[in-house]
PDB file of C-alpha atoms in Angstrom:
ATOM      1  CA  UNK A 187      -0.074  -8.041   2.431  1.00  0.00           C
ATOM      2  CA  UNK A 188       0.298  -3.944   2.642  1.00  0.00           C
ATOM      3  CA  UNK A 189       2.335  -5.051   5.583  1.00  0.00           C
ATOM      4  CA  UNK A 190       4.809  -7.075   4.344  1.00  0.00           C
ATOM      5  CA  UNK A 191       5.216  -4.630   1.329  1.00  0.00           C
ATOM      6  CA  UNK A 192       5.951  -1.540   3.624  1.00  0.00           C
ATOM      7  CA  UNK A 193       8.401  -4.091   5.465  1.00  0.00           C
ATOM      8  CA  UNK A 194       9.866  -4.989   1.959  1.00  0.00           C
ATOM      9  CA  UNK A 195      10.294  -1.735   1.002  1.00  0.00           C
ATOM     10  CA  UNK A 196      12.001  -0.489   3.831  1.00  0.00           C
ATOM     11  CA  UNK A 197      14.172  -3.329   3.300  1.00  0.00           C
ATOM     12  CA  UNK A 198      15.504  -1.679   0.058  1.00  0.00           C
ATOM     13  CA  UNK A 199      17.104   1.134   2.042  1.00  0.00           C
ATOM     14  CA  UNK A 200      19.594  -1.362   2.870  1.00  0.00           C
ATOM     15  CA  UNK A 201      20.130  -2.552  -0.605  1.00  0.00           C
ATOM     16  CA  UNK A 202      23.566  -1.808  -1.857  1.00  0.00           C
ATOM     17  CA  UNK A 203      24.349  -3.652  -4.697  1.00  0.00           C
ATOM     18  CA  UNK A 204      22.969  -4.794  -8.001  1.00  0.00           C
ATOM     19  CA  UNK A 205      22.769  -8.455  -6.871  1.00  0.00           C
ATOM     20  CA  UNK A 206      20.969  -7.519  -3.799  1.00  0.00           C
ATOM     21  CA  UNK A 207      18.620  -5.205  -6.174  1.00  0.00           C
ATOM     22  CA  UNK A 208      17.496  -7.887  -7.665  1.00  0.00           C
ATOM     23  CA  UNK A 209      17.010  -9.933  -4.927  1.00  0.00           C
ATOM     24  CA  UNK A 210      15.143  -6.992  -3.698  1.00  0.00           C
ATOM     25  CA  UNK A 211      13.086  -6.572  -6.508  1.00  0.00           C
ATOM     26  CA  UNK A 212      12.097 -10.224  -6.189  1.00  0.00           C
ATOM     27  CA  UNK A 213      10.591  -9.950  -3.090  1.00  0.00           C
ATOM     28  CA  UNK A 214       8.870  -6.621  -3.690  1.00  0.00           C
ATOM     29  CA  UNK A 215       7.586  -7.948  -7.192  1.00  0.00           C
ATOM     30  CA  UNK A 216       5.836 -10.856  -4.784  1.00  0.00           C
ATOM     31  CA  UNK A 217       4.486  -8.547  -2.139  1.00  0.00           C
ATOM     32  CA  UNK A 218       3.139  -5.747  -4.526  1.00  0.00           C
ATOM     33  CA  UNK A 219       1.908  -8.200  -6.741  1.00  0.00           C
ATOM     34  CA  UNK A 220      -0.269  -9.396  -3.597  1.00  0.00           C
ATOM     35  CA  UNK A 221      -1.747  -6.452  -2.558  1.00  0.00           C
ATOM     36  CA  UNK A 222      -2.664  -5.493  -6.120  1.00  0.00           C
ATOM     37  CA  UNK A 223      -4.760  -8.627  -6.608  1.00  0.00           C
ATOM     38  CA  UNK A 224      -6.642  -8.418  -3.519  1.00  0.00           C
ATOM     39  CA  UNK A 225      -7.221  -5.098  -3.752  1.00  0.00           C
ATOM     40  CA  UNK A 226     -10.445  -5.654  -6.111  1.00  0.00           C
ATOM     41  CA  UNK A 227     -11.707  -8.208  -3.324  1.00  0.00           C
ATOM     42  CA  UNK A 228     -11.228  -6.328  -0.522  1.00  0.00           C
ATOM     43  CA  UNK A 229     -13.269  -3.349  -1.950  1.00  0.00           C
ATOM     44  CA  UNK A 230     -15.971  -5.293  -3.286  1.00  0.00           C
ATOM     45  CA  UNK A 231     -16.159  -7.086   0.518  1.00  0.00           C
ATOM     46  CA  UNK A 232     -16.537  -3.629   1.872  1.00  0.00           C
ATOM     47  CA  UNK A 233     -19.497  -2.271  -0.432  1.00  0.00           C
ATOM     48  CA  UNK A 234     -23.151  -4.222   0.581  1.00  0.00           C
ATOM     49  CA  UNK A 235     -24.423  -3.042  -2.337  1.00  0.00           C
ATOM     50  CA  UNK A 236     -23.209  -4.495  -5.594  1.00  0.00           C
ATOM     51  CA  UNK A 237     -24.258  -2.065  -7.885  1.00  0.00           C
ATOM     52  CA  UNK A 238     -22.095   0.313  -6.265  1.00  0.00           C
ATOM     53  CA  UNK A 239     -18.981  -1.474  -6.669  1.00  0.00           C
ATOM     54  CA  UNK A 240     -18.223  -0.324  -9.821  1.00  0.00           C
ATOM     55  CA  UNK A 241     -18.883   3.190  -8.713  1.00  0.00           C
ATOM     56  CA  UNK A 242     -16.317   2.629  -5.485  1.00  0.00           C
ATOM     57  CA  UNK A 243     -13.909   1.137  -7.535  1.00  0.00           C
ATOM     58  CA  UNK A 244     -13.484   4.614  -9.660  1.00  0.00           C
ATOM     59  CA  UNK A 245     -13.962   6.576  -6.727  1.00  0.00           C
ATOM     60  CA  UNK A 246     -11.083   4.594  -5.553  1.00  0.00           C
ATOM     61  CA  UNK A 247      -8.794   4.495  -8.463  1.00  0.00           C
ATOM     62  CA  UNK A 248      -9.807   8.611  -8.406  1.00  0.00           C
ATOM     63  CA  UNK A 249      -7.782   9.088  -5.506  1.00  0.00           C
ATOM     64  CA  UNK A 250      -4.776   6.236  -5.769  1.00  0.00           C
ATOM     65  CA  UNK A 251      -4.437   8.824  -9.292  1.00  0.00           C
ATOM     66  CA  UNK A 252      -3.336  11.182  -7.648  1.00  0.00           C
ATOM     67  CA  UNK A 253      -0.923   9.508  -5.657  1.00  0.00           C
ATOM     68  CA  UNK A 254       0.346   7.940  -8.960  1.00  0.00           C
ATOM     69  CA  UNK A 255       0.475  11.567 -10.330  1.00  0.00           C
ATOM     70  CA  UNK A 256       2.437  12.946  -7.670  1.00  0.00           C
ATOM     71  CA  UNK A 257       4.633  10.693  -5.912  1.00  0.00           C
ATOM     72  CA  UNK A 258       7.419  10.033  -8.158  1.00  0.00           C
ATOM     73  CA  UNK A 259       7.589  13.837  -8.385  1.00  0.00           C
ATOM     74  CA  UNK A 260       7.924  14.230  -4.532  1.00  0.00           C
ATOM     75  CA  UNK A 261      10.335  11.119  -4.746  1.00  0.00           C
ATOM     76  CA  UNK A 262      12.367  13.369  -6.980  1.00  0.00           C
ATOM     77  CA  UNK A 263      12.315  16.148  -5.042  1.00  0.00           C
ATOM     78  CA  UNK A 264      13.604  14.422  -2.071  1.00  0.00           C
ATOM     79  CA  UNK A 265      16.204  12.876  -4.211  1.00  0.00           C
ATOM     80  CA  UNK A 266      17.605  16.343  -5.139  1.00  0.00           C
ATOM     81  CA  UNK A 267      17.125  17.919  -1.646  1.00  0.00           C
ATOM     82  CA  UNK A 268      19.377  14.531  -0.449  1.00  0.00           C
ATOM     83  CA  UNK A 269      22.143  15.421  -3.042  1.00  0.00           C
ATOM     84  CA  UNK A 270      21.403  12.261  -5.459  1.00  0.00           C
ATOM     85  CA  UNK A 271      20.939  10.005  -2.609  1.00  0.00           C
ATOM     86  CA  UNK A 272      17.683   7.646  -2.610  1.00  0.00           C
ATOM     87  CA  UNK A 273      17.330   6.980   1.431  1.00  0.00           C
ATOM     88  CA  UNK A 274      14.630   9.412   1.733  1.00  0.00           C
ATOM     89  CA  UNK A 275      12.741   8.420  -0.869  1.00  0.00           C
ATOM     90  CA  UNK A 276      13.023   4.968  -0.071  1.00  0.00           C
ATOM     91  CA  UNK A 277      11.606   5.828   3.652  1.00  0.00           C
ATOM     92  CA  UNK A 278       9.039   7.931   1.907  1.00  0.00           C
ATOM     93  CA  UNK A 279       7.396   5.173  -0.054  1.00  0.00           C
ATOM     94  CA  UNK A 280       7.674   2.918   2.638  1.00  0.00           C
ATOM     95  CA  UNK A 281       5.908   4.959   4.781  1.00  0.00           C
ATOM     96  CA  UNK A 282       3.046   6.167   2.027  1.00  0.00           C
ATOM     97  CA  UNK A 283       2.343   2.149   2.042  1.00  0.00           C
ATOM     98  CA  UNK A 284       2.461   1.795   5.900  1.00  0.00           C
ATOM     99  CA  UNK A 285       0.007   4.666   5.971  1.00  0.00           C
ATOM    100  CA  UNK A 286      -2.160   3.040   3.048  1.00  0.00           C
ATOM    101  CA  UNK A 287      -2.239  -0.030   5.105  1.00  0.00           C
ATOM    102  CA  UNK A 288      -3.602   1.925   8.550  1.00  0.00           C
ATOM    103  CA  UNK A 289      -6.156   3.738   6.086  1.00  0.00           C
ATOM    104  CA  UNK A 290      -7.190  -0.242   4.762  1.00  0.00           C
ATOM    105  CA  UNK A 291      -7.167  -1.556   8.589  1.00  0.00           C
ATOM    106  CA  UNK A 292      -9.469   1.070   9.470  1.00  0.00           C
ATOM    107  CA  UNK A 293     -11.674   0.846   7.682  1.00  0.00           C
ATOM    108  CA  UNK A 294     -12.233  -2.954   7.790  1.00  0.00           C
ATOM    109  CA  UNK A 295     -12.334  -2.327  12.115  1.00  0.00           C
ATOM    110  CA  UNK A 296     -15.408   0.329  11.145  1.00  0.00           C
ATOM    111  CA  UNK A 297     -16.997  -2.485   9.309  1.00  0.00           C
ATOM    112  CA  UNK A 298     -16.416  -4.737  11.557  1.00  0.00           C
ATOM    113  CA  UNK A 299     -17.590  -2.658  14.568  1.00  0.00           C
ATOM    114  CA  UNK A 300     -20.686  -1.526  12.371  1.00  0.00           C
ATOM    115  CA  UNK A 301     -21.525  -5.428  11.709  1.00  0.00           C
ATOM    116  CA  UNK A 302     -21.789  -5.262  15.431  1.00  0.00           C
ATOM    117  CA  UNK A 303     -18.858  -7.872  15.891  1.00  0.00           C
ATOM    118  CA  UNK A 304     -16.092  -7.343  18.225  1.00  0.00           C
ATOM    119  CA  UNK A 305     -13.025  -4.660  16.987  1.00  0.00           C
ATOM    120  CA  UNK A 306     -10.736  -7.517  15.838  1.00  0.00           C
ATOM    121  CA  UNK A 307     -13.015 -10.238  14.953  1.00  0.00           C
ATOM    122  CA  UNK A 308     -11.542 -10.296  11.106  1.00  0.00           C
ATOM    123  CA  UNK A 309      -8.608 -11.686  12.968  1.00  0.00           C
ATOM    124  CA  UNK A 310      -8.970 -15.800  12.756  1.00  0.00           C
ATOM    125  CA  UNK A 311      -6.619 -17.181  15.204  1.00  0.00           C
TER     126      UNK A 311
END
C-alpha cells in the first residue's frame, strides 16, 4: 500500500489540469486511505506483547508528529525556492512516503529474520 501511494503521488507531478486533479485526488484518496487503515494492524502485528501496543502506538504517532509539524513547512519552502512552482514538493512527498515505506519493509524483514524464517518469507507467492 505505501507503495502504490509513493507511485500515486509521483503521479501528481504530471497532473496539469483541474480534471486530472481530481482524477488524481481519486486515486490518492484510495491509496492513502489504505495505508492509514492498516497502519494500526501492522503495528500491533509487530509488538508480541499486547500491553505494549498502546505504548508503541504513541511512540509512533510521537514521531509521524513531527513529520506532520514540519513537512508542509519544508513543502513551502521548496515552493518559494522553485518560484511558485509545486514539482519539488511534489517529488519531496513522494519520496518522504517511498522512504516511510523502506523504514516499514525493514522492519517487518528484522522480524521476520528474528522469527528465524527466511528474509522474504512475508512474501506469499
Amino acid at each position: 500500500m505505501a507503495f502504490m501511494t509513493g507511485t500515486v503521488m509521483f503521479c501528481w507531478i504530471g497532473v496539469q489540469n483541474t480534471t486530472g486533479l481530481y482524477v488524481w485526488t481519486a486515486f490518492y484518496g484510495f491509496a492513502v486511505g489504505g495505508v492509514q487503515s492498516l497502519f494500526p494492524s501492522v503495528l500491533s502485528s509487530l509488538t508480541t506483547d499486547p500491553q505494549k501496543q498502546g505504548t508503541r502506538m504513541g511512540m509512533v504517532f510521537t514521531v509521524v508528529s513531527f513529520a506532520s509539524l514540519t513537512g508542509s513547512p519544508i513543502a513551502g519552502a521548496i515552493i518559494d525556492a522553485m518560484g511558485g512552482k509545486y514539482v519539488g514538493a511534489q517529488a519531496f512527498a513522494g519520496c518522504c512516503m517511498m522512504l516511510g515505506m523502506a523504514f516499514v519493509l525493514s522492519a517487518r524483514i528484522c522480524k521476520t529474520r528474528k522469527m528465524g524464517a527466511g528474509t522474504f518469507a512475508f512474501i506469499k507467492v
